[in-house]
Amino acid sequence: MQRVLIIGAASAIAEATARVYAARGAALFLVGRDAERLAGIAADLSVRGAAKTAVRALDVNVYEAHQAVLDAAWSEFGEIDLVLIAHGTLPDQPACEASVELALREFSTNGLSTIALATAIAPRLKAGATLAAISSVAGDRGRASNYLYGSAKAAVSTFFSGLRQRLNADGINVLTIKPGFVDTPMTQSFKKGALWAKPDQVAHGIAAAVDRRRGVAYLPWFWWGIMQVIKNIPEFVFRRVKL
Amino acid sequence: MTEPGQSWGRYPRARQRIAPLTDRRRELPSFDGSALPYGNGRSYGDSCLNPGGTLLHARGLDRFLAFDPATGVLRCEAGVSFAEIIAMALPQGWFLPVTPGTRYVTVGGAIANDVHGKNHHGSGNFGHHLRCFELLRSDGSRRVCTPADELFAATVGGLGLTGAITWAEVQLKRVPGPWLEAESIRFGHLDEFFALSAESAHSHEYTVAWIDCLARGRSLGRGHFLRADHAPGEPGLRPPPSTARLSMPFTPPLSLVNRLSLRPFNWAYYHRQRAPRQRASVHYGPYFYPLDGIRDWNRMYGPRGFLQHQCVLPPGSARDGIAALLGEISRSGNGSFLAVLKEFGDIPSRGLLSFPRPGTTLALDFPNTGPAIFALLDRLDAVVAEAGGAVYPAKDARMSGRLFRSAFPQWERFQTHIDPQFSSGFWRRVME
Ligand SMILES: Cc1cc2nc3c(=O)[nH]c(=O)nc-3n(C[C@H](O)[C@H](O)[C@H](O)COP(=O)(O)OP(=O)(O)OC[C@H]3O[C@@H](n4cnc5c(N)ncnc54)[C@H](O)[C@@H]3O)c2cc1C
């Protein structure tokens, strides 16, 4: 039985991923802001085959509360085989440009809090375990339309890259997940085109990347190609592009 | 994948705003004008559309609340699909008590059309297996409805107009496994269908017939009668069919279903089985959901979409009425790929507007070739009206308000239960 801890468990991608593990009979510890909402998700996961579920409320921006929640997860399950850090918001970029306070809070939610959690989780993991976080293709290059979000995700990606090197010798896999456009409540107001993926497509991609102990997973895979192109546009051209 | 805002027949085309429902505990999203819940768009015509208004997309309500593997009682949100229920429950020995011919319907959509399956004669409609559900209305009120309530009768078969169903509790059915023992019997004439149907109603759980709707004269109504029962799997007998799916990746510029393709298809389908009787163990997938294996098969009918016509004729007039319908179709030359014929049992439906009633039901698909097809459908409706029958709203895009109101005489009582903020393209059309 796999023991899985998910932070940000009410997000659409996290919930879809939890269903994949529930169907495999895993035990799931769910952390998120709204305990009542988590209880509903936990009930669903039990019906879908989860061996065990537990929930705990946490606001990721309250850093002092992190250790207590992690203690609760480890004492509940004894050991954790997979941690998925999946929380996040989609900041209003123009609003962040107008408010330093909002910009830093969003950076905390999408970047710093993940770094804080990963730092606290790393020493608890044993050989064979996986620590995964949902970053984003938006972290590969800053774009005028969402660089606050992108820079926070860039911090996560770079932090995870270093952590992966550090924990490699201990047999712990560190996985950076980079989804492209995903059709979730977070992106409800966007017009959807051919590049948009469904949460359960991304969820199966995450489970496959965990199984294969991959380091970085673009989901769906074609985003790897798209981002190679976008990363290689010279800066003097890129500054004039509207993206 | 149907885009929300379209129906399965891809006719009529409608534009409406989409407001997703994702949390059953929250109020309905705010909307201007009228709203209508939308499940997975497996209705054919305009009963799941609300042109110019808002569709409350309920597929996001896809959580299970509770399942008791000892009793088979399932409580789940209204956007859970039948496919998801089977995936969860069948390995534990439970199956849907009633299922339509596709597993991609939602629980909410199945309630709102009070859907029926091949076991209608023994098990009735989906609504007969409902223990209760919660209805959320636009004024923010919530009601848990049980079969004793009038609001239950209005909502079962209520075409989404009485409010949004948030969750429901269903009694599933015990089955020994995913296999069925099926028998296919070739018959040469409509009269043989009625004889086979009468004989099989007592002996078999599932019965249905496929008929060649282009055959005439002495072969009128020839086809294959299928009857089946759940059976213990013989392990190792055969692996379950692969789940790899074909798909119709684009919409061809013209309907691939036309005079050139129909006649040989119907002929070949009728003649594919040499022996008059065949028995086989079949997996539930291809047995119940033969078309689910081809994703987006509805695109095959081209950009103008297609129309389904499903009617039920009462026992007294069924034999001659069905013959008259087949005569009209055969004369017009506008065949249907396959026509489906089935006898309903006499279990009274629970919904004020439920379609199933004692008699014989015939379902046909026609490519939308323009005025000629609408004229043919009107002639079919005239036969139905004459026979005292009804047309199925879930599969209709054009019946007259007059036919609807005479075939569903409880519509006036039903009307008092409509949520004042809810409406649909279908409802406005038949109330004109
Ligand atoms: C290949 C195929 C085979 C079929 N075979 C059969 C068959 O054998 N027997 C049969 O009876 N039908 C059959 N159907 C029709 C299908 O079962 C019905 O149209 C079904 O209601 C579709 O469900 P849906 O979830 O897609 O709902 P939709 O088509 O999206 O909506 C159907 C109705 O449900 C309402 N609704 C949806 N969700 C809710 C909710 N949460 N609360 C309140 N109202 C809601 C809508 O407003 C609408 O009135 C078939 C359809 C196909 C495509």
XYZ file of C-alpha atoms and ligand atoms in Angstrom:
728
model
C 0.000 0.000 0.000
C 1.342 3.376 -1.046
C 1.096 6.190 1.498
C 0.525 9.531 -0.169
C 0.499 13.052 1.255
C -1.067 15.762 -0.888
C -0.841 19.441 -0.055
C -3.392 21.563 -1.875
C -5.578 18.476 -2.213
C -8.712 20.342 -3.304
C -7.100 21.662 -6.487
C -8.487 20.030 -9.603
C -5.193 18.405 -10.633
C -4.524 17.171 -7.099
C -7.997 15.711 -6.752
C -7.703 13.925 -10.080
C -4.290 12.566 -9.057
C -5.643 11.425 -5.706
C -8.297 9.414 -7.604
C -5.579 7.593 -9.539
C -3.921 6.584 -6.263
C -7.231 5.760 -4.587
C -8.026 3.335 -7.404
C -4.651 1.688 -6.664
C -5.701 1.252 -3.040
C -3.349 3.868 -1.588
C -3.667 5.614 1.775
C -4.133 9.347 1.329
C -3.466 12.247 3.685
C -5.102 15.383 2.323
C -4.094 18.904 3.271
C -5.888 22.037 2.099
C -7.536 25.223 3.249
C -11.118 24.047 3.655
C -11.490 20.981 5.912
C -15.139 20.435 5.003
C -14.312 20.401 1.306
C -11.465 17.954 2.004
C -13.842 15.691 3.914
C -16.040 15.494 0.799
C -13.042 14.611 -1.352
C -11.897 12.015 1.193
C -15.319 10.325 1.132
C -15.134 10.147 -2.656
C -11.632 8.662 -2.517
C -12.734 6.006 -0.027
C -15.507 4.872 -2.375
C -12.964 4.793 -5.201
C -10.801 2.359 -3.274
C -8.484 4.342 -0.973
C -7.347 2.078 1.867
C -7.408 4.959 4.299
C -7.880 8.734 4.239
C -7.178 11.578 6.642
C -7.612 15.325 6.244
C -6.057 18.368 7.840
C -6.632 22.077 7.210
C -3.668 24.348 6.500
C -3.123 27.795 5.068
C 0.242 27.384 3.355
C 1.118 31.023 4.002
C 1.106 30.381 7.744
C 4.630 28.937 7.789
C 4.607 28.284 11.553
C 1.837 25.743 11.018
C 3.746 23.603 8.502
C 5.643 21.354 10.928
C 2.538 20.420 12.934
C 0.702 19.307 9.813
C 3.676 17.266 8.608
C 3.997 15.711 12.082
C 0.328 14.745 11.880
C 0.792 13.112 8.479
C 3.857 11.127 9.527
C 2.347 10.019 12.794
C -0.855 8.968 10.997
C 0.879 6.877 8.317
C 4.261 6.137 9.939
C 6.014 6.650 6.656
C 5.158 8.536 3.436
C 6.055 7.182 -0.001
C 4.881 10.094 -2.107
C 4.407 13.753 -1.300
C 2.660 15.917 -3.883
C 2.717 19.668 -3.343
C -0.071 20.944 -5.539
C -1.491 24.142 -4.068
C -1.463 27.388 -5.998
C -3.453 30.362 -7.153
C -3.588 32.233 -10.429
C -2.601 35.796 -9.503
C -4.192 38.791 -11.183
C -1.058 40.123 -12.899
C -2.173 43.768 -13.322
C -3.313 43.839 -9.682
C 0.108 42.512 -8.610
C 1.772 45.281 -10.618
C -0.242 47.816 -8.646
C 0.361 46.363 -5.176
C 3.672 45.271 -3.664
C 1.822 43.624 -0.837
C -0.337 41.519 -3.166
C 2.671 40.657 -5.359
C 4.598 39.308 -2.371
C 1.631 37.418 -1.003
C 1.084 35.710 -4.359
C 4.801 34.968 -4.569
C 4.559 33.413 -1.135
C 1.555 31.268 -2.064
C 2.990 30.002 -5.342
C 6.724 29.953 -4.580
C 7.991 30.460 -1.043
C 5.462 28.231 0.688
C 6.426 25.320 -1.575
C 10.100 25.938 -0.840
C 9.340 26.050 2.889
C 7.335 22.818 2.752
C 9.916 20.991 0.625
C 12.666 22.043 3.017
C 10.729 20.655 5.962
C 9.705 17.468 4.147
C 13.092 16.494 2.673
C 14.703 15.246 5.927
C 11.629 13.123 6.697
C 11.814 11.083 3.481
C 13.375 7.615 3.177
C 15.031 5.930 0.192
C 12.485 5.031 -2.474
C 10.207 7.970 -1.712
C 9.206 10.710 -4.144
C 8.765 14.403 -3.473
C 6.816 16.040 -6.295
C 5.617 19.593 -6.812
C 3.425 21.154 -9.438
C 5.394 23.947 -11.036
C 4.392 25.265 -14.458
C 5.590 25.855 -17.989
C 5.011 29.500 -17.024
C 8.173 29.222 -14.908
C 10.351 28.535 -17.942
C 10.246 32.119 -19.135
C 8.705 35.312 -17.777
C 5.918 36.733 -19.878
C 4.235 40.109 -19.516
C 0.835 38.542 -18.992
C 1.722 36.470 -15.895
C 5.316 36.925 -14.734
C 4.428 37.099 -11.054
C 3.083 33.565 -11.235
C 5.856 32.551 -13.631
C 8.668 33.846 -11.428
C 7.268 32.076 -8.359
C 7.088 28.827 -10.366
C 10.637 29.463 -11.697
C 11.813 29.618 -8.076
C 10.103 26.284 -7.406
C 11.600 24.668 -10.517
C 15.140 25.829 -9.730
C 14.835 24.902 -6.062
C 13.591 21.446 -7.022
C 16.398 21.024 -9.529
C 18.951 21.589 -6.764
C 17.069 19.438 -4.272
C 16.949 16.631 -6.832
C 20.749 16.627 -7.090
C 21.088 16.733 -3.322
C 18.681 13.864 -2.574
C 19.654 11.675 -5.503
C 22.343 9.877 -3.506
C 19.780 9.040 -0.803
C 17.516 7.285 -3.315
C 14.829 9.930 -3.049
C 13.293 11.113 -6.292
C 12.428 14.781 -6.656
C 9.936 15.473 -9.417
C 9.084 18.817 -10.997
C 5.729 18.707 -12.785
C 5.210 21.331 -15.476
C 1.657 21.335 -16.769
C 0.639 23.542 -19.670
C -2.916 24.848 -19.957
C -5.294 22.780 -17.853
C -9.057 23.128 -17.893
C -9.795 23.663 -14.178
C -11.945 26.028 -12.104
C -8.772 28.191 -11.801
C -8.808 28.812 -15.563
C -12.590 28.871 -15.920
C -12.707 32.283 -17.607
C -10.169 31.364 -20.344
C -11.110 30.484 -23.862
C -10.071 26.857 -24.403
C -8.261 25.652 -27.509
C -6.540 22.500 -28.705
C -3.633 22.873 -26.259
C -5.863 22.544 -23.203
C -5.683 19.328 -21.200
C -8.155 17.835 -18.734
C -7.117 17.355 -15.098
C -7.365 13.562 -15.270
C -5.064 13.487 -18.298
C -2.500 15.431 -16.261
C -3.143 13.179 -13.250
C -2.283 10.035 -15.190
C 0.840 11.804 -16.459
C 1.854 12.597 -12.896
C 1.363 9.005 -11.737
C 3.377 7.727 -14.715
C 6.210 10.196 -13.989
C 6.245 9.100 -10.332
C 6.288 5.416 -11.327
C 9.210 5.956 -13.709
C 11.074 8.107 -11.184
C 11.402 10.943 -13.648
C 12.965 14.285 -12.662
C 10.958 16.688 -14.800
C 7.643 16.000 -16.513
C 6.026 18.342 -19.013
C 2.305 17.504 -19.140
C 1.059 16.790 -21.704
C 4.463 15.926 -23.206
C 4.138 18.269 -26.212
C 4.779 21.234 -23.918
C 8.414 20.172 -23.751
C 8.711 21.023 -27.468
C 6.765 24.248 -27.175
C 8.912 25.413 -24.268
C 12.145 24.530 -26.086
C 11.084 26.996 -28.757
C 9.938 29.667 -26.326
C 13.078 29.371 -24.177
C 15.291 29.794 -27.245
C 13.775 32.973 -28.642
C 16.535 35.563 -28.171
C 15.736 38.147 -25.515
C 15.960 41.066 -27.964
C 13.180 39.466 -29.979
C 11.213 38.147 -26.989
C 10.896 41.624 -25.389
C 8.842 42.760 -28.390
C 6.615 39.670 -28.498
C 3.181 39.847 -26.926
C 2.544 36.650 -24.947
C -15.913 14.653 -26.610
C -18.997 16.847 -26.897
C -18.331 20.475 -26.121
C -20.661 21.708 -23.447
C -23.385 23.581 -25.230
C -24.026 20.985 -27.905
C -26.334 18.016 -27.942
C -25.484 14.583 -29.277
C -27.364 15.033 -32.570
C -25.432 18.261 -33.218
C -28.761 19.741 -34.280
C -29.902 22.376 -33.509
C -26.781 24.452 -32.922
C -27.165 26.753 -29.958
C -25.150 29.430 -28.191
C -25.381 29.802 -24.454
C -23.188 30.815 -21.547
C -21.609 27.998 -19.560
C -21.509 28.167 -15.770
C -19.778 25.131 -14.252
C -21.037 23.570 -11.024
C -18.138 22.206 -8.985
C -19.169 22.300 -5.333
C -22.532 20.836 -4.363
C -22.664 22.793 -1.132
C -22.485 26.147 -2.866
C -25.421 28.093 -4.266
C -26.061 28.151 -7.987
C -23.815 30.600 -9.835
C -25.549 33.853 -10.731
C -26.852 34.124 -14.271
C -28.905 36.490 -16.433
C -32.020 35.241 -18.148
C -32.775 31.562 -17.713
C -30.643 28.567 -16.780
C -30.743 24.831 -17.452
C -28.619 22.052 -15.965
C -26.458 20.179 -18.481
C -25.004 16.730 -17.879
C -22.869 15.179 -20.579
C -24.859 16.251 -23.632
C -25.996 12.733 -24.561
C -29.494 13.934 -25.354
C -29.978 14.241 -29.085
C -32.056 17.355 -29.661
C -32.675 20.535 -27.702
C -33.903 19.288 -24.314
C -30.384 19.807 -22.896
C -29.927 23.188 -24.616
C -30.946 26.674 -23.591
C -30.230 28.998 -26.540
C -29.464 32.536 -25.416
C -29.439 31.509 -21.754
C -27.065 29.751 -19.382
C -26.160 26.076 -19.045
C -25.245 24.934 -15.552
C -22.575 22.402 -16.440
C -22.979 19.712 -13.791
C -20.209 17.312 -14.825
C -17.939 18.933 -12.208
C -20.156 17.460 -9.489
C -18.410 14.122 -9.851
C -17.787 12.861 -6.322
C -18.995 9.705 -4.700
C -20.461 10.302 -1.257
C -20.864 6.765 0.010
C -21.113 3.197 -1.213
C -22.052 0.163 0.824
C -20.694 -2.961 -0.879
C -22.932 -5.100 1.322
C -26.229 -3.529 0.213
C -25.290 -1.876 -3.097
C -26.665 1.514 -2.051
C -24.689 4.266 -3.756
C -24.863 7.950 -2.968
C -23.063 10.209 -5.432
C -23.097 13.664 -6.960
C -25.230 14.274 -10.027
C -22.335 14.721 -12.463
C -20.882 11.240 -11.863
C -21.057 9.240 -15.093
C -22.360 5.700 -15.483
C -18.877 4.709 -16.700
C -17.393 5.867 -13.392
C -20.032 3.976 -11.410
C -19.310 0.757 -13.321
C -15.545 1.182 -12.871
C -16.032 1.519 -9.136
C -18.862 -0.934 -8.454
C -18.533 -3.818 -10.918
C -15.307 -5.185 -9.377
C -17.309 -5.367 -6.133
C -20.160 -7.271 -7.775
C -22.625 -4.464 -8.484
C -23.986 -3.000 -11.709
C -26.396 -0.267 -12.780
C -29.999 -1.357 -12.250
C -30.980 0.283 -15.563
C -28.685 1.649 -18.239
C -29.195 3.423 -21.581
C -27.145 2.506 -24.658
C -24.200 4.692 -23.687
C -22.237 4.772 -20.411
C -21.303 8.419 -20.876
C -24.457 9.795 -19.275
C -24.500 11.431 -15.859
C -26.688 10.462 -12.934
C -28.439 13.861 -13.135
C -29.116 13.435 -16.851
C -30.386 9.885 -16.298
C -32.848 11.136 -13.686
C -33.998 14.141 -15.729
C -34.922 11.876 -18.658
C -35.904 8.904 -16.465
C -33.907 6.727 -18.841
C -34.763 3.143 -19.685
C -32.747 0.179 -20.908
C -33.095 -3.270 -22.375
C -34.526 -4.555 -19.081
C -37.502 -2.200 -18.966
C -39.976 -5.084 -18.931
C -38.571 -6.341 -15.631
C -36.880 -3.353 -14.018
C -38.655 -0.223 -15.218
C -36.763 3.048 -15.529
C -33.754 4.505 -13.777
C -36.173 6.431 -11.550
C -37.515 3.182 -10.094
C -34.145 2.549 -8.439
C -33.715 6.011 -6.965
C -34.026 6.224 -3.201
C -33.725 10.004 -2.928
C -31.922 13.041 -4.318
C -31.264 16.657 -3.420
C -32.717 19.422 -5.556
C -31.164 22.907 -5.474
C -33.421 25.679 -6.752
C -32.556 29.138 -8.029
C -33.948 30.769 -4.873
C -31.216 28.967 -2.931
C -33.573 26.448 -1.319
C -32.627 22.775 -1.086
C -34.962 19.818 -0.848
C -34.164 16.168 -0.333
C -36.888 14.427 -2.366
C -38.076 10.858 -1.825
C -40.533 8.864 -3.946
C -43.367 10.028 -1.675
C -42.940 13.673 -2.805
C -44.657 15.293 -5.771
C -41.404 17.178 -6.462
C -39.747 13.766 -6.908
C -42.339 12.835 -9.561
C -41.841 16.192 -11.261
C -38.040 15.938 -11.294
C -37.805 12.315 -12.462
C -38.255 12.768 -16.197
C -38.533 16.515 -15.504
C -36.086 17.549 -18.261
C -33.911 19.576 -15.882
C -36.601 22.201 -15.404
C -37.403 21.749 -11.710
C -33.955 22.736 -10.376
C -30.452 21.312 -10.252
C -29.988 17.839 -8.803
C -26.853 17.939 -6.670
C -26.644 14.319 -5.471
C -28.717 11.176 -5.604
C -28.951 7.810 -3.885
C -29.374 4.758 -6.102
C -29.871 1.069 -5.396
C -27.425 -0.859 -7.591
C -27.998 -4.422 -8.744
C -26.010 -7.544 -7.777
C -24.310 -9.241 -10.712
C -21.955 -12.211 -10.873
C -19.430 -10.396 -13.089
C -18.885 -8.507 -16.323
C -20.205 -11.263 -18.619
C -23.602 -11.907 -20.129
C -24.977 -15.015 -21.725
C -26.594 -13.690 -24.915
C -28.660 -15.212 -27.643
C -29.302 -13.685 -31.056
C -32.265 -14.922 -33.061
C -32.830 -13.939 -36.665
C -36.432 -13.221 -37.569
C -37.961 -12.548 -40.935
C -40.974 -10.390 -40.142
C -42.408 -7.958 -37.603
C -44.941 -10.506 -36.362
C -42.127 -12.813 -35.336
C -40.666 -9.965 -33.309
C -43.843 -9.702 -31.243
C -43.930 -13.459 -30.697
C -40.272 -13.577 -29.620
C -40.737 -10.569 -27.364
C -43.746 -12.062 -25.611
C -41.942 -15.366 -25.105
C -38.711 -13.750 -23.850
C -40.189 -11.201 -21.449
C -40.551 -13.890 -18.789
C -37.401 -15.813 -19.516
C -34.790 -13.100 -20.088
C -33.657 -10.010 -18.242
C -32.596 -8.044 -21.327
C -34.375 -8.006 -24.672
C -34.062 -5.769 -27.740
C -34.198 -6.141 -31.495
C -32.284 -4.549 -34.343
C -34.285 -4.296 -37.510
C -33.623 -3.557 -41.139
C -35.899 -0.590 -41.695
C -35.485 -0.680 -45.472
C -36.931 -4.144 -45.957
C -40.488 -4.218 -47.302
C -43.384 -6.542 -48.059
C -42.896 -10.080 -46.789
C -39.661 -9.051 -45.049
C -41.119 -5.985 -43.359
C -39.515 -5.579 -39.960
C -37.002 -8.401 -40.335
C -34.062 -8.313 -37.963
C -32.216 -9.843 -35.048
C -33.720 -10.397 -31.627
C -31.205 -10.187 -28.805
C -31.883 -11.540 -25.361
C -29.442 -11.901 -22.512
C -28.866 -12.496 -18.821
C -25.992 -11.774 -16.502
C -23.786 -14.841 -16.222
C -20.856 -15.858 -14.109
C -17.661 -15.246 -16.042
C -15.866 -18.306 -17.255
C -12.385 -17.136 -16.422
C -9.865 -17.763 -19.123
C -12.650 -18.243 -21.637
C -11.869 -14.997 -23.371
C -10.083 -11.839 -22.303
C -12.308 -8.785 -21.895
C -12.349 -6.676 -25.052
C -9.543 -4.165 -25.230
C -10.449 -0.683 -24.149
C -8.532 0.949 -27.001
C -11.066 3.089 -28.767
C -11.517 4.065 -32.352
C -12.526 7.617 -32.942
C -14.045 9.829 -35.574
C -11.280 12.439 -35.507
C -13.015 15.103 -37.571
C -16.387 15.958 -39.041
C -16.555 14.968 -42.713
C -18.014 17.663 -44.987
C -20.934 15.388 -45.900
C -22.852 12.801 -43.976
C -21.313 9.362 -44.438
C -24.751 7.961 -43.751
C -26.646 8.255 -47.006
C -28.625 6.273 -49.541
C -25.477 4.732 -50.945
C -24.225 3.388 -47.631
C -27.498 2.512 -45.927
C -28.994 -0.176 -48.098
C -25.892 -2.387 -48.241
C -25.292 -1.820 -44.537
C -28.768 -2.876 -43.516
C -28.689 -5.812 -45.892
C -25.301 -6.976 -44.658
C -26.248 -6.514 -41.029
C -29.304 -8.655 -41.454
C -27.383 -11.361 -43.310
C -24.248 -11.343 -41.149
C -25.646 -14.124 -39.021
C -26.093 -17.332 -40.983
C -27.546 -19.513 -38.309
C -31.043 -18.590 -37.181
C -29.865 -18.785 -33.547
C -26.520 -17.976 -31.991
C -25.432 -18.069 -28.366
C -22.350 -16.427 -26.941
C -20.790 -15.083 -23.776
C -20.383 -11.369 -24.257
C -18.696 -8.728 -22.162
C -20.999 -6.021 -20.796
C -19.119 -3.283 -22.740
C -19.929 -4.244 -26.328
C -23.265 -5.704 -25.224
C -24.745 -2.626 -23.554
C -22.673 0.064 -25.235
C -21.894 -1.023 -28.810
C -21.343 2.545 -29.994
C -19.209 3.710 -27.081
C -16.292 1.944 -28.759
C -16.143 4.667 -31.401
C -15.480 8.045 -29.895
C -17.396 10.949 -31.448
C -19.307 8.671 -33.822
C -21.978 11.358 -34.045
C -19.617 13.324 -36.307
C -20.126 10.697 -38.986
C -23.379 12.463 -39.877
C -21.538 15.513 -41.139
C -21.747 19.172 -40.198
C -25.543 19.377 -40.239
C -25.918 16.712 -37.611
C -28.659 14.136 -37.373
C -32.062 13.555 -35.844
C -33.257 10.667 -33.831
C -36.889 9.660 -33.668
C -37.924 7.422 -30.809
C -41.571 6.740 -30.172
C -43.685 4.356 -28.137
C -47.013 3.003 -29.361
C -49.573 1.464 -26.978
C -50.150 -2.324 -27.145
C -53.447 -2.127 -29.040
C -52.096 -0.129 -31.959
C -48.407 -1.103 -31.818
C -48.364 -3.853 -34.458
C -50.069 -1.831 -37.184
C -48.513 1.438 -36.087
C -44.950 0.099 -36.301
C -45.733 -1.399 -39.692
C -47.048 1.985 -40.834
C -43.897 3.760 -39.565
C -41.645 1.279 -41.338
C -43.742 1.658 -44.476
C -43.286 5.457 -44.430
C -39.529 5.140 -43.949
C -39.081 2.486 -46.560
C -41.145 4.494 -49.086
C -39.114 7.638 -48.404
C -35.840 5.781 -49.012
C -34.351 7.761 -46.128
C -33.270 4.810 -44.064
C -31.841 4.741 -40.618
C -28.568 2.925 -39.987
C -30.254 0.535 -37.663
C -33.629 0.701 -36.100
C -34.082 -0.461 -32.529
C -37.290 -2.129 -31.459
C -38.235 -3.069 -27.909
C -41.320 -3.893 -25.900
C -41.766 -1.889 -22.712
C -43.268 -3.664 -19.717
C -46.233 -2.377 -17.773
C -44.457 -1.044 -14.687
C -45.928 2.466 -14.297
C -43.316 5.233 -14.548
C -42.763 7.409 -11.504
C -42.243 10.709 -13.311
C -45.005 13.047 -14.431
C -43.254 13.363 -17.808
C -41.513 9.968 -18.039
C -41.476 8.621 -21.565
C -41.739 4.821 -20.994
C -45.238 3.345 -20.931
C -46.637 -0.048 -21.932
C -46.250 -0.721 -25.621
C -43.581 -0.968 -28.287
C -40.780 1.529 -28.801
C -38.977 2.160 -32.083
C -35.850 4.327 -32.385
C -34.281 5.537 -35.621
C -31.475 7.903 -36.658
C -31.681 10.097 -39.740
C -28.986 12.349 -41.176
C -30.157 15.930 -41.392
C -30.612 16.287 -45.114
C -32.945 19.251 -44.835
C -36.677 19.700 -45.506
C -37.280 16.151 -46.800
C -36.241 14.630 -43.494
C -38.355 17.050 -41.476
C -41.331 16.222 -43.655
C -40.747 12.495 -43.112
C -40.469 13.013 -39.349
C -43.753 14.910 -39.388
C -45.377 11.978 -41.174
C -43.952 9.630 -38.535
C -45.380 11.883 -35.825
C -48.770 11.742 -37.499
C -48.696 7.939 -37.258
C -47.645 8.185 -33.607
C -50.442 10.626 -32.821
C -52.977 8.465 -34.628
C -51.836 5.425 -32.648
C -52.048 7.304 -29.351
C -48.303 7.076 -28.769
C -45.554 9.440 -27.639
C -42.203 10.748 -28.885
C -39.192 10.751 -26.489
C -38.182 14.335 -25.569
C -34.564 13.253 -24.887
C -34.236 12.414 -28.556
C -36.392 15.085 -30.094
C -35.555 18.360 -31.815
C -38.748 19.155 -33.686
C -41.997 17.529 -32.530
C -44.979 19.849 -32.344
C -46.190 21.299 -29.071
C -49.540 19.711 -29.774
C -48.148 16.210 -29.974
C -46.062 16.751 -26.840
C -48.994 18.037 -24.809
C -51.335 15.275 -25.868
C -48.732 12.539 -25.334
C -47.696 13.892 -21.912
C -51.048 14.890 -20.425
C -49.526 15.586 -16.986
C -47.609 18.564 -18.392
C -49.941 21.044 -16.708
C -49.420 19.569 -13.279
C -45.704 19.364 -14.031
C -45.594 23.034 -14.986
C -46.386 24.146 -11.434
C -43.069 22.626 -10.285
C -40.787 24.346 -12.790
C -38.111 26.542 -11.241
C -39.126 30.072 -12.304
C -35.561 30.809 -13.464
C -35.183 27.594 -15.489
C -36.048 26.958 -19.107
C -34.824 25.056 -22.164
C -34.968 25.302 -25.937
C -37.176 22.220 -25.947
C -39.605 23.579 -23.375
C -40.073 26.939 -25.079
C -40.616 25.121 -28.360
C -43.309 22.727 -27.164
C -45.082 25.364 -25.078
C -45.474 27.739 -28.017
C -25.684 6.253 -28.019
C -26.831 6.658 -27.134
C -27.713 5.688 -26.695
C -28.791 6.042 -25.866
N -29.624 5.067 -25.452
C -30.671 5.373 -24.632
C -31.528 4.370 -24.123
O -31.362 3.189 -24.423
N -32.528 4.732 -23.280
C -32.717 6.041 -22.894
O -33.608 6.310 -22.095
N -31.911 7.017 -23.370
C -30.897 6.710 -24.225
N -30.069 7.705 -24.675
C -30.325 9.099 -24.236
C -29.602 9.417 -22.931
O -29.675 8.361 -22.035
C -30.300 10.590 -22.261
O -30.394 11.669 -23.132
C -29.584 11.039 -20.986
O -30.489 11.813 -20.229
C -28.339 11.864 -21.264
O -27.713 12.187 -20.056
P -26.617 13.340 -19.935
O -25.982 13.165 -18.595
O -25.735 13.371 -21.115
O -27.533 14.621 -19.845
P -27.804 15.796 -20.894
O -28.150 15.222 -22.215
O -26.717 16.796 -20.824
O -29.102 16.385 -20.223
C -30.286 15.616 -20.204
C -31.319 16.278 -19.329
O -30.900 16.203 -17.988
C -30.929 17.477 -17.392
N -29.880 17.458 -16.371
C -28.580 17.120 -16.525
N -27.930 17.209 -15.351
C -28.845 17.601 -14.420
C -28.788 17.894 -13.029
N -27.660 17.790 -12.329
N -29.928 18.290 -12.413
C -31.088 18.401 -13.099
N -31.192 18.149 -14.408
C -30.083 17.748 -15.068
C -30.744 18.442 -18.537
O -31.271 19.711 -18.263
C -31.505 17.748 -19.646
O -32.867 18.052 -19.541
C -28.981 7.395 -25.480
C -28.092 8.367 -25.915
C -27.006 8.009 -26.748
C -26.070 9.090 -27.185
